[in-house]
C-alpha angles and dihedrals in degrees: 000000000000124000120180118180127186094331117188129181130177132177127208113237107183107299092343133079123222112210102210104168115035109191107321118194112187136152129187121192123215112277097021123139106210132176123205114207134183141127122268108294094024092117099251095124091047090051091049091049090053091047088049092050090240090118135018130228122243092226141354128059136280119193121183119192090337094311118117109230105211140126093002119171115222093261094054092041089054091049092050092047090053092047101042111020144059120191130211117186135197090235093046093230093222121161106246098210093052125079121246088257094052092046090055092045095051099089089050090056089057089050089058096247116160115256097246093051095045093049090050092049094045090051091050091054093046088054090048090059092044098255104108093120090053096053094115096043121106121231093257088061093056133080121241092260092049091050090053090049089053088050090050091049089050091050091051098043095082090050096238125195091227135026115212113198119190109200090323093180097038095105096041136087119248098264093047090045090057092047090053091047090050088056092047090050091052091050089050091050088060087063103266118146110232133184119191126192108205141152092201114100095202090055092047090053088060089066126074099238133029122206115192121204125195126174092344099310134094107248097175136017117175142154113239138197100261118238110219111233090208092074089065098041 
């Protein structure tokens, strides 16, 4: 599903250059649930941005579902993001003046789906994450956990190949974090490929594979015995 070969990325800082990713080799098979860990400055956010087509590597190759991701203009990058990827953010990134239902339906609008169909589909995904009764509520009427469930429903609505989650539990308390991870585990069990960037060890242990980054290189990549979030919920 994802093939990364010898990926390098540097950023200019004044007269200097900061080498952030230093030859990353990284494959993810369809249906995997992988966490990417590393301290601040390790390169994990840069890697996620490249995976999400929000940034481009200086050298190396990135292939997503057999498609080489290289030299994309913004229009093509946006089309590929809509087709391949769903995003879940720490800060939820919901639009405050839109209802939960309209937030979930928004990516479908950009895909050109007719209103009736996108509302039906958005409602189905809200129900899937247990928020059907909250469809007409606005984000400021929802708890943190409910907001993240809306964000997950929105990410799923366009039926992406891969979900990219950037610190999806970072703004949540422990109990709510585990509830969100239980939902993510269930989505993965349906066959969805999911990558989670996290600095929380207990969250990483709820995935099936942990990749550790340090100073722009992978120092450890191992499959783990997954801890089920449900036992803590």
